[in-house]
Every structure is written in structure tokens, then in C-alpha cells.
JSON list of C-alpha atoms in Angstrom, two decimals:
[
{"chain": "K", "resi": 1, "resn": "UNK", "atom": "CA", "xyz": [16.16, 9.38, 45.80]},
{"chain": "K", "resi": 2, "resn": "UNK", "atom": "CA", "xyz": [17.91, 10.54, 48.97]},
{"chain": "K", "resi": 3, "resn": "UNK", "atom": "CA", "xyz": [20.37, 7.65, 48.67]},
{"chain": "K", "resi": 4, "resn": "UNK", "atom": "CA", "xyz": [21.24, 8.73, 45.13]},
{"chain": "K", "resi": 5, "resn": "UNK", "atom": "CA", "xyz": [21.89, 12.28, 46.32]},
{"chain": "K", "resi": 6, "resn": "UNK", "atom": "CA", "xyz": [24.07, 10.98, 49.15]},
{"chain": "K", "resi": 7, "resn": "UNK", "atom": "CA", "xyz": [26.02, 8.77, 46.77]},
{"chain": "K", "resi": 8, "resn": "UNK", "atom": "CA", "xyz": [26.33, 11.64, 44.30]},
{"chain": "K", "resi": 9, "resn": "UNK", "atom": "CA", "xyz": [27.64, 13.97, 47.00]},
{"chain": "K", "resi": 10, "resn": "UNK", "atom": "CA", "xyz": [30.37, 11.43, 47.73]},
{"chain": "K", "resi": 11, "resn": "UNK", "atom": "CA", "xyz": [31.29, 11.40, 44.04]},
{"chain": "K", "resi": 12, "resn": "UNK", "atom": "CA", "xyz": [31.26, 15.16, 43.42]},
{"chain": "K", "resi": 13, "resn": "UNK", "atom": "CA", "xyz": [34.64, 16.90, 43.62]},
{"chain": "K", "resi": 14, "resn": "UNK", "atom": "CA", "xyz": [34.48, 20.18, 45.55]},
{"chain": "K", "resi": 15, "resn": "UNK", "atom": "CA", "xyz": [37.52, 22.22, 44.50]},
{"chain": "K", "resi": 16, "resn": "UNK", "atom": "CA", "xyz": [39.61, 22.97, 41.48]},
{"chain": "K", "resi": 17, "resn": "UNK", "atom": "CA", "xyz": [42.36, 20.48, 42.44]},
{"chain": "K", "resi": 18, "resn": "UNK", "atom": "CA", "xyz": [39.75, 17.75, 42.79]},
{"chain": "K", "resi": 19, "resn": "UNK", "atom": "CA", "xyz": [38.36, 18.70, 39.37]},
{"chain": "K", "resi": 20, "resn": "UNK", "atom": "CA", "xyz": [41.82, 18.45, 37.81]},
{"chain": "K", "resi": 21, "resn": "UNK", "atom": "CA", "xyz": [42.38, 15.10, 39.53]},
{"chain": "K", "resi": 22, "resn": "UNK", "atom": "CA", "xyz": [39.05, 13.82, 38.21]},
{"chain": "K", "resi": 23, "resn": "UNK", "atom": "CA", "xyz": [40.02, 14.97, 34.71]},
{"chain": "K", "resi": 24, "resn": "UNK", "atom": "CA", "xyz": [43.31, 13.05, 35.02]},
{"chain": "K", "resi": 25, "resn": "UNK", "atom": "CA", "xyz": [41.38, 9.99, 36.19]},
{"chain": "K", "resi": 26, "resn": "UNK", "atom": "CA", "xyz": [39.02, 10.24, 33.20]},
{"chain": "K", "resi": 27, "resn": "UNK", "atom": "CA", "xyz": [41.97, 10.53, 30.78]},
{"chain": "K", "resi": 28, "resn": "UNK", "atom": "CA", "xyz": [42.95, 7.01, 31.85]},
{"chain": "K", "resi": 29, "resn": "UNK", "atom": "CA", "xyz": [39.68, 5.76, 30.30]},
{"chain": "K", "resi": 30, "resn": "UNK", "atom": "CA", "xyz": [38.43, 3.96, 33.40]},
{"chain": "K", "resi": 31, "resn": "UNK", "atom": "CA", "xyz": [35.81, 1.33, 32.62]},
{"chain": "K", "resi": 32, "resn": "UNK", "atom": "CA", "xyz": [32.24, 1.73, 33.76]},
{"chain": "K", "resi": 33, "resn": "UNK", "atom": "CA", "xyz": [30.52, -1.01, 35.69]},
{"chain": "K", "resi": 34, "resn": "UNK", "atom": "CA", "xyz": [26.83, -1.72, 35.13]},
{"chain": "K", "resi": 35, "resn": "UNK", "atom": "CA", "xyz": [26.34, -4.52, 37.64]},
{"chain": "K", "resi": 36, "resn": "UNK", "atom": "CA", "xyz": [27.32, -7.44, 35.45]},
{"chain": "K", "resi": 37, "resn": "UNK", "atom": "CA", "xyz": [26.80, -10.70, 37.35]},
{"chain": "K", "resi": 38, "resn": "UNK", "atom": "CA", "xyz": [29.79, -12.28, 35.58]},
{"chain": "K", "resi": 39, "resn": "UNK", "atom": "CA", "xyz": [32.37, -12.41, 38.35]},
{"chain": "K", "resi": 40, "resn": "UNK", "atom": "CA", "xyz": [35.19, -12.14, 35.82]},
{"chain": "K", "resi": 41, "resn": "UNK", "atom": "CA", "xyz": [33.84, -8.78, 34.65]},
{"chain": "K", "resi": 42, "resn": "UNK", "atom": "CA", "xyz": [33.51, -7.52, 38.23]},
{"chain": "K", "resi": 43, "resn": "UNK", "atom": "CA", "xyz": [36.98, -8.73, 39.18]},
{"chain": "K", "resi": 44, "resn": "UNK", "atom": "CA", "xyz": [38.54, -7.20, 36.05]},
{"chain": "K", "resi": 45, "resn": "UNK", "atom": "CA", "xyz": [36.73, -3.90, 36.66]},
{"chain": "K", "resi": 46, "resn": "UNK", "atom": "CA", "xyz": [38.01, -3.50, 40.21]},
{"chain": "K", "resi": 47, "resn": "UNK", "atom": "CA", "xyz": [41.55, -4.50, 39.16]},
{"chain": "K", "resi": 48, "resn": "UNK", "atom": "CA", "xyz": [41.53, -2.00, 36.28]},
{"chain": "K", "resi": 49, "resn": "UNK", "atom": "CA", "xyz": [40.48, 0.82, 38.60]},
{"chain": "K", "resi": 50, "resn": "UNK", "atom": "CA", "xyz": [43.13, -0.18, 41.15]},
{"chain": "K", "resi": 51, "resn": "UNK", "atom": "CA", "xyz": [45.79, -0.01, 38.42]},
{"chain": "K", "resi": 52, "resn": "UNK", "atom": "CA", "xyz": [44.65, 3.50, 37.53]},
{"chain": "K", "resi": 53, "resn": "UNK", "atom": "CA", "xyz": [44.71, 4.52, 41.20]},
{"chain": "K", "resi": 54, "resn": "UNK", "atom": "CA", "xyz": [48.30, 3.31, 41.49]},
{"chain": "K", "resi": 55, "resn": "UNK", "atom": "CA", "xyz": [49.43, 5.08, 38.31]},
{"chain": "K", "resi": 56, "resn": "UNK", "atom": "CA", "xyz": [47.82, 8.34, 39.40]},
{"chain": "K", "resi": 57, "resn": "UNK", "atom": "CA", "xyz": [48.95, 8.01, 43.00]},
{"chain": "K", "resi": 58, "resn": "UNK", "atom": "CA", "xyz": [45.30, 8.44, 43.92]},
{"chain": "K", "resi": 59, "resn": "UNK", "atom": "CA", "xyz": [44.85, 8.93, 47.67]},
{"chain": "K", "resi": 60, "resn": "UNK", "atom": "CA", "xyz": [42.53, 6.51, 49.47]},
{"chain": "K", "resi": 61, "resn": "UNK", "atom": "CA", "xyz": [40.09, 9.30, 50.35]},
{"chain": "K", "resi": 62, "resn": "UNK", "atom": "CA", "xyz": [39.40, 10.03, 46.63]},
{"chain": "K", "resi": 63, "resn": "UNK", "atom": "CA", "xyz": [39.09, 6.45, 45.40]},
{"chain": "K", "resi": 64, "resn": "UNK", "atom": "CA", "xyz": [35.53, 6.01, 46.59]},
{"chain": "K", "resi": 65, "resn": "UNK", "atom": "CA", "xyz": [34.35, 9.10, 44.71]},
{"chain": "K", "resi": 66, "resn": "UNK", "atom": "CA", "xyz": [36.01, 7.94, 41.50]},
{"chain": "K", "resi": 67, "resn": "UNK", "atom": "CA", "xyz": [34.65, 4.42, 41.79]},
{"chain": "K", "resi": 68, "resn": "UNK", "atom": "CA", "xyz": [31.11, 5.66, 42.43]},
{"chain": "K", "resi": 69, "resn": "UNK", "atom": "CA", "xyz": [31.48, 7.93, 39.40]},
{"chain": "K", "resi": 70, "resn": "UNK", "atom": "CA", "xyz": [32.10, 4.85, 37.22]},
{"chain": "K", "resi": 71, "resn": "UNK", "atom": "CA", "xyz": [28.99, 2.95, 38.37]},
{"chain": "K", "resi": 72, "resn": "UNK", "atom": "CA", "xyz": [26.06, 2.95, 35.95]},
{"chain": "K", "resi": 73, "resn": "UNK", "atom": "CA", "xyz": [22.68, 1.25, 35.70]},
{"chain": "K", "resi": 74, "resn": "UNK", "atom": "CA", "xyz": [21.97, -1.50, 38.21]},
{"chain": "K", "resi": 75, "resn": "UNK", "atom": "CA", "xyz": [25.34, -1.09, 39.90]},
{"chain": "K", "resi": 76, "resn": "UNK", "atom": "CA", "xyz": [24.62, 2.59, 40.51]},
{"chain": "K", "resi": 77, "resn": "UNK", "atom": "CA", "xyz": [21.24, 1.71, 42.04]},
{"chain": "K", "resi": 78, "resn": "UNK", "atom": "CA", "xyz": [22.82, -1.07, 44.13]},
{"chain": "K", "resi": 79, "resn": "UNK", "atom": "CA", "xyz": [25.42, 1.33, 45.50]},
{"chain": "K", "resi": 80, "resn": "UNK", "atom": "CA", "xyz": [22.82, 4.01, 46.29]},
{"chain": "K", "resi": 81, "resn": "UNK", "atom": "CA", "xyz": [20.82, 1.63, 48.46]},
{"chain": "K", "resi": 82, "resn": "UNK", "atom": "CA", "xyz": [23.93, -0.01, 49.92]},
{"chain": "K", "resi": 83, "resn": "UNK", "atom": "CA", "xyz": [25.41, 3.38, 50.80]},
{"chain": "K", "resi": 84, "resn": "UNK", "atom": "CA", "xyz": [22.18, 4.43, 52.51]},
{"chain": "K", "resi": 85, "resn": "UNK", "atom": "CA", "xyz": [22.05, 1.18, 54.50]},
{"chain": "K", "resi": 86, "resn": "UNK", "atom": "CA", "xyz": [25.70, 1.48, 55.58]},
{"chain": "K", "resi": 87, "resn": "UNK", "atom": "CA", "xyz": [25.36, 5.15, 56.50]},
{"chain": "K", "resi": 88, "resn": "UNK", "atom": "CA", "xyz": [22.21, 4.41, 58.52]},
{"chain": "K", "resi": 89, "resn": "UNK", "atom": "CA", "xyz": [24.17, 1.79, 60.46]},
{"chain": "K", "resi": 90, "resn": "UNK", "atom": "CA", "xyz": [26.90, 4.32, 61.15]},
{"chain": "K", "resi": 91, "resn": "UNK", "atom": "CA", "xyz": [29.51, 2.50, 59.07]},
{"chain": "K", "resi": 92, "resn": "UNK", "atom": "CA", "xyz": [32.42, 4.61, 57.86]},
{"chain": "K", "resi": 93, "resn": "UNK", "atom": "CA", "xyz": [32.01, 4.35, 54.10]},
{"chain": "K", "resi": 94, "resn": "UNK", "atom": "CA", "xyz": [35.40, 4.58, 52.43]},
{"chain": "K", "resi": 95, "resn": "UNK", "atom": "CA", "xyz": [37.30, 2.84, 49.63]},
{"chain": "K", "resi": 96, "resn": "UNK", "atom": "CA", "xyz": [38.01, -0.30, 51.66]},
{"chain": "K", "resi": 97, "resn": "UNK", "atom": "CA", "xyz": [34.37, -0.54, 52.74]},
{"chain": "K", "resi": 98, "resn": "UNK", "atom": "CA", "xyz": [33.24, -0.16, 49.12]},
{"chain": "K", "resi": 99, "resn": "UNK", "atom": "CA", "xyz": [35.71, -2.80, 47.93]},
{"chain": "K", "resi": 100, "resn": "UNK", "atom": "CA", "xyz": [34.52, -5.24, 50.60]},
{"chain": "K", "resi": 101, "resn": "UNK", "atom": "CA", "xyz": [30.79, -4.85, 49.89]},
{"chain": "K", "resi": 102, "resn": "UNK", "atom": "CA", "xyz": [31.43, -4.83, 46.14]},
{"chain": "K", "resi": 103, "resn": "UNK", "atom": "CA", "xyz": [33.31, -8.13, 46.31]},
{"chain": "K", "resi": 104, "resn": "UNK", "atom": "CA", "xyz": [30.63, -9.64, 48.57]},
{"chain": "K", "resi": 105, "resn": "UNK", "atom": "CA", "xyz": [27.97, -8.65, 46.04]},
{"chain": "K", "resi": 106, "resn": "UNK", "atom": "CA", "xyz": [29.70, -9.44, 42.74]},
{"chain": "K", "resi": 107, "resn": "UNK", "atom": "CA", "xyz": [32.29, -12.04, 43.73]},
{"chain": "K", "resi": 108, "resn": "UNK", "atom": "CA", "xyz": [30.70, -13.83, 46.71]},
{"chain": "K", "resi": 109, "resn": "UNK", "atom": "CA", "xyz": [32.54, -16.24, 48.98]},
{"chain": "K", "resi": 110, "resn": "UNK", "atom": "CA", "xyz": [30.69, -19.26, 47.56]},
{"chain": "K", "resi": 111, "resn": "UNK", "atom": "CA", "xyz": [32.00, -18.44, 44.08]},
{"chain": "K", "resi": 112, "resn": "UNK", "atom": "CA", "xyz": [35.52, -17.82, 45.41]},
{"chain": "K", "resi": 113, "resn": "UNK", "atom": "CA", "xyz": [35.45, -21.23, 47.14]},
{"chain": "K", "resi": 114, "resn": "UNK", "atom": "CA", "xyz": [34.34, -22.90, 43.92]},
{"chain": "K", "resi": 115, "resn": "UNK", "atom": "CA", "xyz": [37.17, -21.18, 42.01]},
{"chain": "K", "resi": 116, "resn": "UNK", "atom": "CA", "xyz": [39.68, -22.24, 44.68]},
{"chain": "K", "resi": 117, "resn": "UNK", "atom": "CA", "xyz": [38.48, -25.85, 44.41]},
{"chain": "K", "resi": 118, "resn": "UNK", "atom": "CA", "xyz": [38.79, -25.64, 40.62]},
{"chain": "K", "resi": 119, "resn": "UNK", "atom": "CA", "xyz": [42.34, -24.34, 41.05]},
{"chain": "K", "resi": 120, "resn": "UNK", "atom": "CA", "xyz": [43.30, -27.18, 43.38]},
{"chain": "K", "resi": 121, "resn": "UNK", "atom": "CA", "xyz": [41.90, -29.77, 40.92]},
{"chain": "K", "resi": 122, "resn": "UNK", "atom": "CA", "xyz": [43.42, -28.14, 37.84]},
{"chain": "K", "resi": 123, "resn": "UNK", "atom": "CA", "xyz": [45.45, -30.36, 35.48]},
{"chain": "K", "resi": 124, "resn": "UNK", "atom": "CA", "xyz": [46.73, -29.69, 31.99]},
{"chain": "K", "resi": 125, "resn": "UNK", "atom": "CA", "xyz": [44.52, -32.31, 30.35]},
{"chain": "K", "resi": 126, "resn": "UNK", "atom": "CA", "xyz": [44.05, -31.45, 26.67]},
{"chain": "K", "resi": 127, "resn": "UNK", "atom": "CA", "xyz": [45.39, -27.91, 27.03]},
{"chain": "K", "resi": 128, "resn": "UNK", "atom": "CA", "xyz": [48.70, -26.72, 25.63]},
{"chain": "K", "resi": 129, "resn": "UNK", "atom": "CA", "xyz": [51.26, -25.60, 28.23]},
{"chain": "K", "resi": 130, "resn": "UNK", "atom": "CA", "xyz": [50.49, -21.97, 27.33]},
{"chain": "K", "resi": 131, "resn": "UNK", "atom": "CA", "xyz": [46.74, -22.49, 27.80]},
{"chain": "K", "resi": 132, "resn": "UNK", "atom": "CA", "xyz": [47.31, -24.42, 31.04]},
{"chain": "K", "resi": 133, "resn": "UNK", "atom": "CA", "xyz": [49.60, -21.66, 32.37]},
{"chain": "K", "resi": 134, "resn": "UNK", "atom": "CA", "xyz": [47.02, -18.97, 31.56]},
{"chain": "K", "resi": 135, "resn": "UNK", "atom": "CA", "xyz": [44.24, -20.93, 33.27]},
{"chain": "K", "resi": 136, "resn": "UNK", "atom": "CA", "xyz": [46.52, -21.71, 36.22]},
{"chain": "K", "resi": 137, "resn": "UNK", "atom": "CA", "xyz": [47.46, -18.06, 36.76]},
{"chain": "K", "resi": 138, "resn": "UNK", "atom": "CA", "xyz": [43.87, -16.93, 36.33]},
{"chain": "K", "resi": 139, "resn": "UNK", "atom": "CA", "xyz": [42.64, -19.32, 39.03]},
{"chain": "K", "resi": 140, "resn": "UNK", "atom": "CA", "xyz": [45.67, -18.71, 41.26]},
{"chain": "K", "resi": 141, "resn": "UNK", "atom": "CA", "xyz": [44.57, -15.06, 41.62]},
{"chain": "K", "resi": 142, "resn": "UNK", "atom": "CA", "xyz": [41.49, -16.10, 43.57]},
{"chain": "K", "resi": 143, "resn": "UNK", "atom": "CA", "xyz": [43.26, -18.69, 45.73]},
{"chain": "K", "resi": 144, "resn": "UNK", "atom": "CA", "xyz": [43.11, -17.22, 49.24]},
{"chain": "K", "resi": 145, "resn": "UNK", "atom": "CA", "xyz": [45.89, -19.22, 50.89]},
{"chain": "K", "resi": 146, "resn": "UNK", "atom": "CA", "xyz": [49.35, -17.70, 51.05]},
{"chain": "K", "resi": 147, "resn": "UNK", "atom": "CA", "xyz": [51.63, -19.50, 48.64]},
{"chain": "K", "resi": 148, "resn": "UNK", "atom": "CA", "xyz": [55.31, -19.34, 47.87]},
{"chain": "K", "resi": 149, "resn": "UNK", "atom": "CA", "xyz": [56.75, -19.27, 44.37]},
{"chain": "K", "resi": 150, "resn": "UNK", "atom": "CA", "xyz": [58.14, -22.77, 45.01]},
{"chain": "K", "resi": 151, "resn": "UNK", "atom": "CA", "xyz": [54.67, -24.08, 46.00]},
{"chain": "K", "resi": 152, "resn": "UNK", "atom": "CA", "xyz": [53.15, -22.52, 42.90]},
{"chain": "K", "resi": 153, "resn": "UNK", "atom": "CA", "xyz": [55.80, -24.24, 40.76]},
{"chain": "K", "resi": 154, "resn": "UNK", "atom": "CA", "xyz": [55.20, -27.63, 42.40]},
{"chain": "K", "resi": 155, "resn": "UNK", "atom": "CA", "xyz": [51.43, -27.29, 41.94]},
{"chain": "K", "resi": 156, "resn": "UNK", "atom": "CA", "xyz": [51.83, -26.33, 38.28]},
{"chain": "K", "resi": 157, "resn": "UNK", "atom": "CA", "xyz": [54.36, -29.09, 37.54]},
{"chain": "K", "resi": 158, "resn": "UNK", "atom": "CA", "xyz": [52.20, -31.74, 39.23]},
{"chain": "K", "resi": 159, "resn": "UNK", "atom": "CA", "xyz": [49.32, -30.77, 36.95]},
{"chain": "K", "resi": 160, "resn": "UNK", "atom": "CA", "xyz": [51.30, -31.23, 33.74]},
{"chain": "K", "resi": 161, "resn": "UNK", "atom": "CA", "xyz": [50.73, -34.19, 31.43]},
{"chain": "K", "resi": 162, "resn": "UNK", "atom": "CA", "xyz": [52.79, -37.19, 32.50]},
{"chain": "K", "resi": 163, "resn": "UNK", "atom": "CA", "xyz": [55.19, -36.95, 29.53]},
{"chain": "K", "resi": 164, "resn": "UNK", "atom": "CA", "xyz": [56.03, -33.35, 30.45]},
{"chain": "K", "resi": 165, "resn": "UNK", "atom": "CA", "xyz": [55.95, -33.87, 34.20]},
{"chain": "K", "resi": 166, "resn": "UNK", "atom": "CA", "xyz": [58.54, -36.68, 34.14]},
{"chain": "K", "resi": 167, "resn": "UNK", "atom": "CA", "xyz": [61.00, -34.33, 32.41]},
{"chain": "K", "resi": 168, "resn": "UNK", "atom": "CA", "xyz": [60.19, -31.06, 34.19]},
{"chain": "K", "resi": 169, "resn": "UNK", "atom": "CA", "xyz": [59.71, -32.14, 37.84]},
{"chain": "K", "resi": 170, "resn": "UNK", "atom": "CA", "xyz": [63.31, -33.42, 38.31]},
{"chain": "K", "resi": 171, "resn": "UNK", "atom": "CA", "xyz": [64.57, -29.97, 37.27]},
{"chain": "K", "resi": 172, "resn": "UNK", "atom": "CA", "xyz": [63.20, -28.65, 40.61]},
{"chain": "K", "resi": 173, "resn": "UNK", "atom": "CA", "xyz": [62.53, -25.20, 39.14]},
{"chain": "K", "resi": 174, "resn": "UNK", "atom": "CA", "xyz": [61.27, -22.70, 41.72]},
{"chain": "K", "resi": 175, "resn": "UNK", "atom": "CA", "xyz": [60.64, -19.67, 39.49]},
{"chain": "K", "resi": 176, "resn": "UNK", "atom": "CA", "xyz": [57.25, -19.84, 37.80]},
{"chain": "K", "resi": 177, "resn": "UNK", "atom": "CA", "xyz": [58.08, -18.08, 34.49]},
{"chain": "K", "resi": 178, "resn": "UNK", "atom": "CA", "xyz": [61.17, -20.28, 34.09]},
{"chain": "K", "resi": 179, "resn": "UNK", "atom": "CA", "xyz": [59.12, -23.40, 34.78]},
{"chain": "K", "resi": 180, "resn": "UNK", "atom": "CA", "xyz": [56.48, -22.47, 32.22]},
{"chain": "K", "resi": 181, "resn": "UNK", "atom": "CA", "xyz": [59.12, -21.74, 29.60]},
{"chain": "K", "resi": 182, "resn": "UNK", "atom": "CA", "xyz": [60.90, -25.07, 30.24]},
{"chain": "K", "resi": 183, "resn": "UNK", "atom": "CA", "xyz": [57.56, -26.91, 30.00]},
{"chain": "K", "resi": 184, "resn": "UNK", "atom": "CA", "xyz": [56.86, -25.18, 26.67]},
{"chain": "K", "resi": 185, "resn": "UNK", "atom": "CA", "xyz": [60.26, -26.26, 25.36]},
{"chain": "K", "resi": 186, "resn": "UNK", "atom": "CA", "xyz": [59.70, -29.87, 26.46]},
{"chain": "K", "resi": 187, "resn": "UNK", "atom": "CA", "xyz": [56.23, -29.79, 24.88]},
{"chain": "K", "resi": 188, "resn": "UNK", "atom": "CA", "xyz": [57.74, -28.80, 21.51]},
{"chain": "K", "resi": 189, "resn": "UNK", "atom": "CA", "xyz": [60.27, -31.68, 21.54]}
]
């Protein structure tokens, strides 16, 4: 119970400006998070909130309060106990701390490694170029190694079906959207 009060005190705005800012945040229809174990849901939730923070110009010191406000059910209980544990250890609990423990809980390293391996093995197979590009970009988001646009293009082109690859690779395209569009054109021929 004490953990819930501590978490709630973090989430409660204290002045009129904070109340107006919270109202602006709520107008953006931020999604709630209930503790879904589907890593895609967790990843999408955190990205949606980050987009809202950018649009609103939300300062780092308010982000934690807004994020905690959007937790419901199991996620709210998880955060209450996690907050209490972190505070007991003397950890400075802020937005970055929340983001780190959230990702560890709902998008653990073992899952990220599996997604990275899937990305590195990805080939077009029976997918259309559009479907392959969507899957490629989805998995590329979780790939932790720094990559250049040219590397991304080479990786994508190498995964194309042979008939497409033999036409597209010699073009040496280094801009991903251009490469995808050229591959779509070749696919239609």
C-alpha cells in the first residue's frame, strides 16, 4: 500500500501549470499499459508515449509522472513494487530509470537477442517486397548494432529473392526507401 502511495505521489501534479500540462497530455489520447507480456505491445506503448512527449515538448522531469499515470492493472502493481525497491536502494527514480526497468521487464535482453538473430537471418522467402520491407524495418528497430544506411541497404538487398537480387544489387543503391521502391518495380516486371 505504501508503494502505491509513493508511486501515486510521483504521478500527482502539484500546481496549476502541471494540471494544464497533464490535461494537454491526456488530449493526445495516450495509451494505457496493463502489463501485456507481448513485447510488441510494450515496445509500441513506450514509443507512442515518447512521440507524445516530443510533440508536447514534455520535460524529462514530468515524463515519469505521465507514464505512471498510464499504467493500469498488473503494470501498475509491478511499478509500485519496483518503485519501492528502487527507492529503498537509494536509486534516483526518473524517466530514464523507468524506461530501463520497463524494457528489462517487458522486453528482456534474451528476447532482444532472439529478435536480432531473426533480423540477421531474415530473407524475403515467400513474402512480397512490401511485406519483406515491413518485416525488415520492424526487426531492424531492435537491432542493437550501429548501422549505416548503406549497410541496411546491402542487408536488405542480400535477403531478396534471387531474381530480384540479381537486378537490384548491381544498382548499388544506398538509400533504403529508394532501394525498396526499385525492388517493388522489379517485382512487378
